[in-house]
Amino acid sequence: MDGVISRNISEGIRAASGYLTIDLTALARNYERLVKEVSPAGAAAVVKADAYGLGADRVATHLYAKGCRHFFVAQFVEALKLRPLLADDARIFVLNGLQPGNESDCARHGIVPVINSLDQWRRWAGAARAAGHALPAVLQFDTGMSRLGVPPEERDALAELVKSETSIAVLFVMSHLASADDAGSGQNESQLAEMQVVAAAFPQFNVCFANSGGIFLGRSYHGVLARPGIALYGGAPNVGGVNPLEPVVSLDISVVQTRTVRAGAHVGYGGSHVVAGETRLATIAAGYADGLPRSLSGCGAVYCDGIRLPIIGRVSMDSITIDISALPEGRLTLGSRVEMLGPHQTLEDVARDANTISYEILTGLGNRYQRTYR
Ligand SMILES: *Cc1c(COP(=O)(O)O)cnc(C)c1O
């Protein structure tokens, strides 16, 4: 590519039509807030899925500088990418476990697998023998989610293997809560009770249990290390309550055209929206290809000067049409920006309108935005 063009694109000069700002200072304050909440336990950072779409490289190195030393990813490839960016005293854990064929690379790069089955334990023990020194691991137990981890009927067999194997250094026993975002769910207490059974069966090891929601369920859920993800990124840890975390992400989108249409005009694909009276419209430059779900069609909104501007008609791949009749004429012109995420509209607002959860909105945020880290 032409040098000037590529430089302009990398600097985002007039190239982007959406502006995603990631506030690393707010991220750090959220981390400190969570550390305070779980103290004297510690807090890891869950940076899977590119730190929920915000950039695992920037997020992890920033949190390392703020004292975080435990980082959880989902997949081995994510751990490999992160490993060279963090100093040796940072632990990187792979939640999805030890896949066949990854054993020696995992050992060589000092990555810690979350052991989810007897077979994974045996293969990791083999890798430790091959390496000629002890290897670290986390043991995960299924306490009621039926997703990952050693099932209850295999706990005793694992305890036997652990007893006879000195080549694996177990750092934690862990499990994951299925309903921690709902403080009223009885599933929290039953999983806690199961976790206490596990802890009693492996009394020599520390416990790692709470995700973001679990942190706010109280001390008994904290163990020695919590694993927040969404709360670091400003998402609400519990549904319904006040969100004690700060927003980290804001998203503004450029206007690419405005028009006034008469009563009866059809808007967007399928002509699914017909305007009742003369209406001023703006088309903004982001769509479902940028992670704004099609389910926002006809029910989401953006904001300008604090005024709600409803999305009308269907969300397109690259654009969305909004009703700007509530704004003074001339307020929005070509190149003006409207707020999709910011002081007037939270992640949870957009997620609710799209009939999904904040996690899916964050991890879906597209790569056509100009990203600015603050
Ligand atoms: C994703 C994940 C987390 C983080 O969950 P949040 O709800 O985002 O805090 C913690 N532990 C496990 C096992 C996970 O899969």
PDB file of N, CA, C and O in Angstrom, residues 101-160:
ATOM      1  N   GLY A 101      -1.810 -32.378  22.207  1.00  0.00           N
ATOM      2  CA  GLY A 101      -0.837 -31.799  21.285  1.00  0.00           C
ATOM      3  C   GLY A 101      -0.224 -30.501  21.782  1.00  0.00           C
ATOM      4  O   GLY A 101       0.816 -30.065  21.287  1.00  0.00           O
ATOM      5  N   ASN A 102      -0.874 -29.866  22.772  1.00  0.00           N
ATOM      6  CA  ASN A 102      -0.357 -28.588  23.291  1.00  0.00           C
ATOM      7  C   ASN A 102       0.580 -28.758  24.483  1.00  0.00           C
ATOM      8  O   ASN A 102       1.128 -27.763  24.979  1.00  0.00           O
ATOM      9  N   GLU A 103       0.732 -29.992  24.984  1.00  0.00           N
ATOM     10  CA  GLU A 103       1.397 -30.193  26.273  1.00  0.00           C
ATOM     11  C   GLU A 103       2.803 -29.577  26.315  1.00  0.00           C
ATOM     12  O   GLU A 103       3.127 -28.812  27.225  1.00  0.00           O
ATOM     13  N   SER A 104       3.645 -29.929  25.316  1.00  0.00           N
ATOM     14  CA  SER A 104       5.035 -29.487  25.432  1.00  0.00           C
ATOM     15  C   SER A 104       5.158 -27.983  25.206  1.00  0.00           C
ATOM     16  O   SER A 104       5.952 -27.304  25.870  1.00  0.00           O
ATOM     17  N   ASP A 105       4.350 -27.418  24.294  1.00  0.00           N
ATOM     18  CA  ASP A 105       4.384 -25.966  24.083  1.00  0.00           C
ATOM     19  C   ASP A 105       3.903 -25.224  25.321  1.00  0.00           C
ATOM     20  O   ASP A 105       4.437 -24.184  25.698  1.00  0.00           O
ATOM     21  N   CYS A 106       2.875 -25.756  25.928  1.00  0.00           N
ATOM     22  CA  CYS A 106       2.316 -25.155  27.138  1.00  0.00           C
ATOM     23  C   CYS A 106       3.391 -25.120  28.231  1.00  0.00           C
ATOM     24  O   CYS A 106       3.602 -24.097  28.897  1.00  0.00           O
ATOM     25  N   ALA A 107       4.108 -26.239  28.367  1.00  0.00           N
ATOM     26  CA  ALA A 107       5.171 -26.329  29.377  1.00  0.00           C
ATOM     27  C   ALA A 107       6.318 -25.379  29.041  1.00  0.00           C
ATOM     28  O   ALA A 107       6.817 -24.651  29.895  1.00  0.00           O
ATOM     29  N   ARG A 108       6.715 -25.397  27.776  1.00  0.00           N
ATOM     30  CA  ARG A 108       7.873 -24.607  27.344  1.00  0.00           C
ATOM     31  C   ARG A 108       7.640 -23.114  27.538  1.00  0.00           C
ATOM     32  O   ARG A 108       8.562 -22.369  27.879  1.00  0.00           O
ATOM     33  N   HIS A 109       6.400 -22.651  27.317  1.00  0.00           N
ATOM     34  CA  HIS A 109       6.110 -21.221  27.409  1.00  0.00           C
ATOM     35  C   HIS A 109       5.648 -20.798  28.803  1.00  0.00           C
ATOM     36  O   HIS A 109       5.286 -19.638  29.011  1.00  0.00           O
ATOM     37  N   GLY A 110       5.666 -21.743  29.724  1.00  0.00           N
ATOM     38  CA  GLY A 110       5.300 -21.374  31.094  1.00  0.00           C
ATOM     39  C   GLY A 110       3.850 -20.971  31.249  1.00  0.00           C
ATOM     40  O   GLY A 110       3.504 -20.141  32.092  1.00  0.00           O
ATOM     41  N   ILE A 111       2.985 -21.562  30.412  1.00  0.00           N
ATOM     42  CA  ILE A 111       1.545 -21.263  30.484  1.00  0.00           C
ATOM     43  C   ILE A 111       0.886 -22.302  31.394  1.00  0.00           C
ATOM     44  O   ILE A 111       1.290 -23.468  31.401  1.00  0.00           O
ATOM     45  N   VAL A 112      -0.095 -21.864  32.165  1.00  0.00           N
ATOM     46  CA  VAL A 112      -0.698 -22.750  33.159  1.00  0.00           C
ATOM     47  C   VAL A 112      -2.043 -23.259  32.658  1.00  0.00           C
ATOM     48  O   VAL A 112      -2.980 -22.467  32.483  1.00  0.00           O
ATOM     49  N   PRO A 113      -2.176 -24.567  32.430  1.00  0.00           N
ATOM     50  CA  PRO A 113      -3.476 -25.075  31.998  1.00  0.00           C
ATOM     51  C   PRO A 113      -4.440 -25.211  33.179  1.00  0.00           C
ATOM     52  O   PRO A 113      -4.021 -25.497  34.299  1.00  0.00           O
ATOM     53  N   VAL A 114      -5.700 -24.979  32.901  1.00  0.00           N
ATOM     54  CA  VAL A 114      -6.745 -25.322  33.862  1.00  0.00           C
ATOM     55  C   VAL A 114      -7.128 -26.757  33.524  1.00  0.00           C
ATOM     56  O   VAL A 114      -7.631 -27.038  32.428  1.00  0.00           O
ATOM     57  N   ILE A 115      -6.837 -27.650  34.451  1.00  0.00           N
ATOM     58  CA  ILE A 115      -7.057 -29.078  34.211  1.00  0.00           C
ATOM     59  C   ILE A 115      -8.531 -29.404  34.448  1.00  0.00           C
ATOM     60  O   ILE A 115      -9.052 -29.204  35.551  1.00  0.00           O
ATOM     61  N   ASN A 116      -9.195 -29.884  33.389  1.00  0.00           N
ATOM     62  CA  ASN A 116     -10.639 -30.088  33.443  1.00  0.00           C
ATOM     63  C   ASN A 116     -11.057 -31.554  33.465  1.00  0.00           C
ATOM     64  O   ASN A 116     -12.251 -31.846  33.517  1.00  0.00           O
ATOM     65  N   SER A 117     -10.083 -32.460  33.385  1.00  0.00           N
ATOM     66  CA  SER A 117     -10.441 -33.888  33.360  1.00  0.00           C
ATOM     67  C   SER A 117      -9.252 -34.725  33.826  1.00  0.00           C
ATOM     68  O   SER A 117      -8.109 -34.241  33.878  1.00  0.00           O
ATOM     69  N   LEU A 118      -9.526 -35.983  34.127  1.00  0.00           N
ATOM     70  CA  LEU A 118      -8.463 -36.902  34.536  1.00  0.00           C
ATOM     71  C   LEU A 118      -7.447 -37.069  33.409  1.00  0.00           C
ATOM     72  O   LEU A 118      -6.236 -37.124  33.643  1.00  0.00           O
ATOM     73  N   ASP A 119      -7.969 -37.141  32.183  1.00  0.00           N
ATOM     74  CA  ASP A 119      -7.083 -37.301  31.020  1.00  0.00           C
ATOM     75  C   ASP A 119      -6.132 -36.112  30.912  1.00  0.00           C
ATOM     76  O   ASP A 119      -4.936 -36.290  30.637  1.00  0.00           O
ATOM     77  N   GLN A 120      -6.634 -34.900  31.135  1.00  0.00           N
ATOM     78  CA  GLN A 120      -5.767 -33.713  31.063  1.00  0.00           C
ATOM     79  C   GLN A 120      -4.700 -33.762  32.157  1.00  0.00           C
ATOM     80  O   GLN A 120      -3.550 -33.394  31.939  1.00  0.00           O
ATOM     81  N   TRP A 121      -5.098 -34.208  33.341  1.00  0.00           N
ATOM     82  CA  TRP A 121      -4.126 -34.354  34.429  1.00  0.00           C
ATOM     83  C   TRP A 121      -3.000 -35.310  34.029  1.00  0.00           C
ATOM     84  O   TRP A 121      -1.812 -35.018  34.193  1.00  0.00           O
ATOM     85  N   ARG A 122      -3.402 -36.476  33.470  1.00  0.00           N
ATOM     86  CA  ARG A 122      -2.395 -37.493  33.115  1.00  0.00           C
ATOM     87  C   ARG A 122      -1.443 -36.961  32.046  1.00  0.00           C
ATOM     88  O   ARG A 122      -0.231 -37.168  32.114  1.00  0.00           O
ATOM     89  N   ARG A 123      -2.002 -36.263  31.058  1.00  0.00           N
ATOM     90  CA  ARG A 123      -1.137 -35.743  29.990  1.00  0.00           C
ATOM     91  C   ARG A 123      -0.202 -34.648  30.520  1.00  0.00           C
ATOM     92  O   ARG A 123       0.940 -34.532  30.105  1.00  0.00           O
ATOM     93  N   TRP A 124      -0.696 -33.837  31.453  1.00  0.00           N
ATOM     94  CA  TRP A 124       0.147 -32.774  32.028  1.00  0.00           C
ATOM     95  C   TRP A 124       1.240 -33.371  32.909  1.00  0.00           C
ATOM     96  O   TRP A 124       2.385 -32.912  32.918  1.00  0.00           O
ATOM     97  N   ALA A 125       0.889 -34.447  33.622  1.00  0.00           N
ATOM     98  CA  ALA A 125       1.895 -35.138  34.435  1.00  0.00           C
ATOM     99  C   ALA A 125       2.980 -35.733  33.531  1.00  0.00           C
ATOM    100  O   ALA A 125       4.176 -35.679  33.853  1.00  0.00           O
ATOM    101  N   GLY A 126       2.569 -36.252  32.377  1.00  0.00           N
ATOM    102  CA  GLY A 126       3.531 -36.768  31.404  1.00  0.00           C
ATOM    103  C   GLY A 126       4.446 -35.664  30.903  1.00  0.00           C
ATOM    104  O   GLY A 126       5.662 -35.855  30.766  1.00  0.00           O
ATOM    105  N   ALA A 127       3.870 -34.500  30.654  1.00  0.00           N
ATOM    106  CA  ALA A 127       4.675 -33.363  30.185  1.00  0.00           C
ATOM    107  C   ALA A 127       5.680 -32.946  31.254  1.00  0.00           C
ATOM    108  O   ALA A 127       6.821 -32.578  30.941  1.00  0.00           O
ATOM    109  N   ALA A 128       5.274 -33.024  32.518  1.00  0.00           N
ATOM    110  CA  ALA A 128       6.177 -32.638  33.616  1.00  0.00           C
ATOM    111  C   ALA A 128       7.346 -33.616  33.702  1.00  0.00           C
ATOM    112  O   ALA A 128       8.500 -33.224  33.872  1.00  0.00           O
ATOM    113  N   ARG A 129       7.032 -34.904  33.545  1.00  0.00           N
ATOM    114  CA  ARG A 129       8.112 -35.904  33.572  1.00  0.00           C
ATOM    115  C   ARG A 129       9.073 -35.684  32.403  1.00  0.00           C
ATOM    116  O   ARG A 129      10.294 -35.716  32.568  1.00  0.00           O
ATOM    117  N   ALA A 130       8.496 -35.380  31.235  1.00  0.00           N
ATOM    118  CA  ALA A 130       9.332 -35.131  30.052  1.00  0.00           C
ATOM    119  C   ALA A 130      10.190 -33.887  30.249  1.00  0.00           C
ATOM    120  O   ALA A 130      11.345 -33.834  29.806  1.00  0.00           O
ATOM    121  N   ALA A 131       9.635 -32.882  30.909  1.00  0.00           N
ATOM    122  CA  ALA A 131      10.372 -31.628  31.127  1.00  0.00           C
ATOM    123  C   ALA A 131      11.433 -31.792  32.208  1.00  0.00           C
ATOM    124  O   ALA A 131      12.403 -31.031  32.257  1.00  0.00           O
ATOM    125  N   GLY A 132      11.242 -32.765  33.072  1.00  0.00           N
ATOM    126  CA  GLY A 132      12.212 -33.007  34.138  1.00  0.00           C
ATOM    127  C   GLY A 132      12.079 -32.054  35.312  1.00  0.00           C
ATOM    128  O   GLY A 132      12.947 -31.982  36.169  1.00  0.00           O
ATOM    129  N   HIS A 133      10.983 -31.305  35.350  1.00  0.00           N
ATOM    130  CA  HIS A 133      10.730 -30.455  36.531  1.00  0.00           C
ATOM    131  C   HIS A 133       9.224 -30.307  36.716  1.00  0.00           C
ATOM    132  O   HIS A 133       8.438 -30.606  35.808  1.00  0.00           O
ATOM    133  N   ALA A 134       8.835 -29.817  37.903  1.00  0.00           N
ATOM    134  CA  ALA A 134       7.411 -29.684  38.214  1.00  0.00           C
ATOM    135  C   ALA A 134       6.764 -28.616  37.335  1.00  0.00           C
ATOM    136  O   ALA A 134       7.402 -27.624  36.982  1.00  0.00           O
ATOM    137  N   LEU A 135       5.505 -28.852  36.984  1.00  0.00           N
ATOM    138  CA  LEU A 135       4.748 -27.884  36.189  1.00  0.00           C
ATOM    139  C   LEU A 135       3.519 -27.422  36.977  1.00  0.00           C
ATOM    140  O   LEU A 135       2.897 -28.222  37.677  1.00  0.00           O
ATOM    141  N   PRO A 136       3.164 -26.143  36.833  1.00  0.00           N
ATOM    142  CA  PRO A 136       2.009 -25.623  37.567  1.00  0.00           C
ATOM    143  C   PRO A 136       0.688 -25.967  36.877  1.00  0.00           C
ATOM    144  O   PRO A 136       0.653 -26.154  35.651  1.00  0.00           O
ATOM    145  N   ALA A 137      -0.381 -26.027  37.651  1.00  0.00           N
ATOM    146  CA  ALA A 137      -1.713 -26.294  37.099  1.00  0.00           C
ATOM    147  C   ALA A 137      -2.775 -25.742  38.034  1.00  0.00           C
ATOM    148  O   ALA A 137      -2.524 -25.498  39.217  1.00  0.00           O
ATOM    149  N   VAL A 138      -3.955 -25.552  37.468  1.00  0.00           N
ATOM    150  CA  VAL A 138      -5.149 -25.251  38.258  1.00  0.00           C
ATOM    151  C   VAL A 138      -6.099 -26.418  38.030  1.00  0.00           C
ATOM    152  O   VAL A 138      -6.176 -26.947  36.919  1.00  0.00           O
ATOM    153  N   LEU A 139      -6.790 -26.840  39.069  1.00  0.00           N
ATOM    154  CA  LEU A 139      -7.778 -27.916  38.920  1.00  0.00           C
ATOM    155  C   LEU A 139      -9.164 -27.308  38.928  1.00  0.00           C
ATOM    156  O   LEU A 139      -9.550 -26.634  39.881  1.00  0.00           O
ATOM    157  N   GLN A 140      -9.920 -27.543  37.849  1.00  0.00           N
ATOM    158  CA  GLN A 140     -11.287 -27.018  37.804  1.00  0.00           C
ATOM    159  C   GLN A 140     -12.296 -28.132  38.046  1.00  0.00           C
ATOM    160  O   GLN A 140     -12.169 -29.232  37.512  1.00  0.00           O
ATOM    161  N   PHE A 141     -13.319 -27.803  38.844  1.00  0.00           N
ATOM    162  CA  PHE A 141     -14.371 -28.757  39.183  1.00  0.00           C
ATOM    163  C   PHE A 141     -15.723 -28.237  38.734  1.00  0.00           C
ATOM    164  O   PHE A 141     -15.997 -27.037  38.833  1.00  0.00           O
ATOM    165  N   ASP A 142     -16.534 -29.142  38.243  1.00  0.00           N
ATOM    166  CA  ASP A 142     -17.912 -28.794  37.898  1.00  0.00           C
ATOM    167  C   ASP A 142     -18.729 -28.817  39.182  1.00  0.00           C
ATOM    168  O   ASP A 142     -18.878 -29.860  39.816  1.00  0.00           O
ATOM    169  N   THR A 143     -19.243 -27.645  39.571  1.00  0.00           N
ATOM    170  CA  THR A 143     -20.069 -27.586  40.786  1.00  0.00           C
ATOM    171  C   THR A 143     -21.532 -27.315  40.449  1.00  0.00           C
ATOM    172  O   THR A 143     -22.305 -26.893  41.309  1.00  0.00           O
ATOM    173  N   GLY A 144     -21.902 -27.534  39.177  1.00  0.00           N
ATOM    174  CA  GLY A 144     -23.320 -27.394  38.866  1.00  0.00           C
ATOM    175  C   GLY A 144     -23.621 -26.676  37.562  1.00  0.00           C
ATOM    176  O   GLY A 144     -24.775 -26.372  37.268  1.00  0.00           O
ATOM    177  N   MET A 145     -22.599 -26.395  36.763  1.00  0.00           N
ATOM    178  CA  MET A 145     -22.837 -25.711  35.499  1.00  0.00           C
ATOM    179  C   MET A 145     -22.802 -26.686  34.315  1.00  0.00           C
ATOM    180  O   MET A 145     -23.281 -26.371  33.235  1.00  0.00           O
ATOM    181  N   SER A 146     -22.205 -27.858  34.548  1.00  0.00           N
ATOM    182  CA  SER A 146     -22.130 -28.897  33.505  1.00  0.00           C
ATOM    183  C   SER A 146     -21.455 -28.392  32.232  1.00  0.00           C
ATOM    184  O   SER A 146     -21.884 -28.722  31.125  1.00  0.00           O
ATOM    185  N   ARG A 147     -20.417 -27.582  32.416  1.00  0.00           N
ATOM    186  CA  ARG A 147     -19.741 -27.041  31.236  1.00  0.00           C
ATOM    187  C   ARG A 147     -18.300 -27.528  31.173  1.00  0.00           C
ATOM    188  O   ARG A 147     -17.939 -28.309  30.318  1.00  0.00           O
ATOM    189  N   LEU A 148     -17.473 -27.075  32.104  1.00  0.00           N
ATOM    190  CA  LEU A 148     -16.074 -27.481  32.140  1.00  0.00           C
ATOM    191  C   LEU A 148     -15.749 -27.967  33.554  1.00  0.00           C
ATOM    192  O   LEU A 148     -16.400 -27.586  34.524  1.00  0.00           O
ATOM    193  N   GLY A 149     -14.711 -28.773  33.639  1.00  0.00           N
ATOM    194  CA  GLY A 149     -14.247 -29.185  34.956  1.00  0.00           C
ATOM    195  C   GLY A 149     -14.500 -30.651  35.244  1.00  0.00           C
ATOM    196  O   GLY A 149     -15.302 -31.321  34.579  1.00  0.00           O
ATOM    197  N   VAL A 150     -13.799 -31.142  36.243  1.00  0.00           N
ATOM    198  CA  VAL A 150     -13.908 -32.542  36.666  1.00  0.00           C
ATOM    199  C   VAL A 150     -15.285 -32.747  37.303  1.00  0.00           C
ATOM    200  O   VAL A 150     -15.666 -32.006  38.211  1.00  0.00           O
ATOM    201  N   PRO A 151     -16.057 -33.724  36.823  1.00  0.00           N
ATOM    202  CA  PRO A 151     -17.394 -33.950  37.383  1.00  0.00           C
ATOM    203  C   PRO A 151     -17.320 -34.570  38.783  1.00  0.00           C
ATOM    204  O   PRO A 151     -16.301 -35.181  39.131  1.00  0.00           O
ATOM    205  N   PRO A 152     -18.385 -34.411  39.564  1.00  0.00           N
ATOM    206  CA  PRO A 152     -18.372 -34.899  40.956  1.00  0.00           C
ATOM    207  C   PRO A 152     -17.955 -36.361  41.072  1.00  0.00           C
ATOM    208  O   PRO A 152     -17.197 -36.723  41.976  1.00  0.00           O
ATOM    209  N   GLU A 153     -18.398 -37.219  40.153  1.00  0.00           N
ATOM    210  CA  GLU A 153     -18.114 -38.658  40.269  1.00  0.00           C
ATOM    211  C   GLU A 153     -16.647 -38.997  40.013  1.00  0.00           C
ATOM    212  O   GLU A 153     -16.226 -40.117  40.265  1.00  0.00           O
ATOM    213  N   GLU A 154     -15.860 -38.028  39.523  1.00  0.00           N
ATOM    214  CA  GLU A 154     -14.434 -38.306  39.275  1.00  0.00           C
ATOM    215  C   GLU A 154     -13.510 -37.596  40.265  1.00  0.00           C
ATOM    216  O   GLU A 154     -12.291 -37.651  40.141  1.00  0.00           O
ATOM    217  N   ARG A 155     -14.122 -36.931  41.273  1.00  0.00           N
ATOM    218  CA  ARG A 155     -13.299 -36.192  42.231  1.00  0.00           C
ATOM    219  C   ARG A 155     -12.360 -37.104  43.018  1.00  0.00           C
ATOM    220  O   ARG A 155     -11.183 -36.779  43.207  1.00  0.00           O
ATOM    221  N   ASP A 156     -12.897 -38.227  43.466  1.00  0.00           N
ATOM    222  CA  ASP A 156     -12.078 -39.135  44.283  1.00  0.00           C
ATOM    223  C   ASP A 156     -10.911 -39.679  43.477  1.00  0.00           C
ATOM    224  O   ASP A 156      -9.782 -39.767  43.968  1.00  0.00           O
ATOM    225  N   ALA A 157     -11.206 -40.039  42.221  1.00  0.00           N
ATOM    226  CA  ALA A 157     -10.136 -40.576  41.362  1.00  0.00           C
ATOM    227  C   ALA A 157      -9.054 -39.520  41.152  1.00  0.00           C
ATOM    228  O   ALA A 157      -7.859 -39.830  41.166  1.00  0.00           O
ATOM    229  N   LEU A 158      -9.466 -38.256  40.990  1.00  0.00           N
ATOM    230  CA  LEU A 158      -8.470 -37.199  40.814  1.00  0.00           C
ATOM    231  C   LEU A 158      -7.654 -37.021  42.098  1.00  0.00           C
ATOM    232  O   LEU A 158      -6.427 -36.849  42.047  1.00  0.00           O
ATOM    233  N   ALA A 159      -8.335 -37.087  43.240  1.00  0.00           N
ATOM    234  CA  ALA A 159      -7.622 -36.945  44.518  1.00  0.00           C
ATOM    235  C   ALA A 159      -6.532 -38.004  44.646  1.00  0.00           C
ATOM    236  O   ALA A 159      -5.425 -37.727  45.127  1.00  0.00           O
ATOM    237  N   GLU A 160      -6.839 -39.229  44.191  1.00  0.00           N
ATOM    238  CA  GLU A 160      -5.844 -40.308  44.218  1.00  0.00           C
ATOM    239  C   GLU A 160      -4.648 -39.987  43.324  1.00  0.00           C
ATOM    240  O   GLU A 160      -3.494 -40.152  43.721  1.00  0.00           O
TER     241      GLU A 160
END
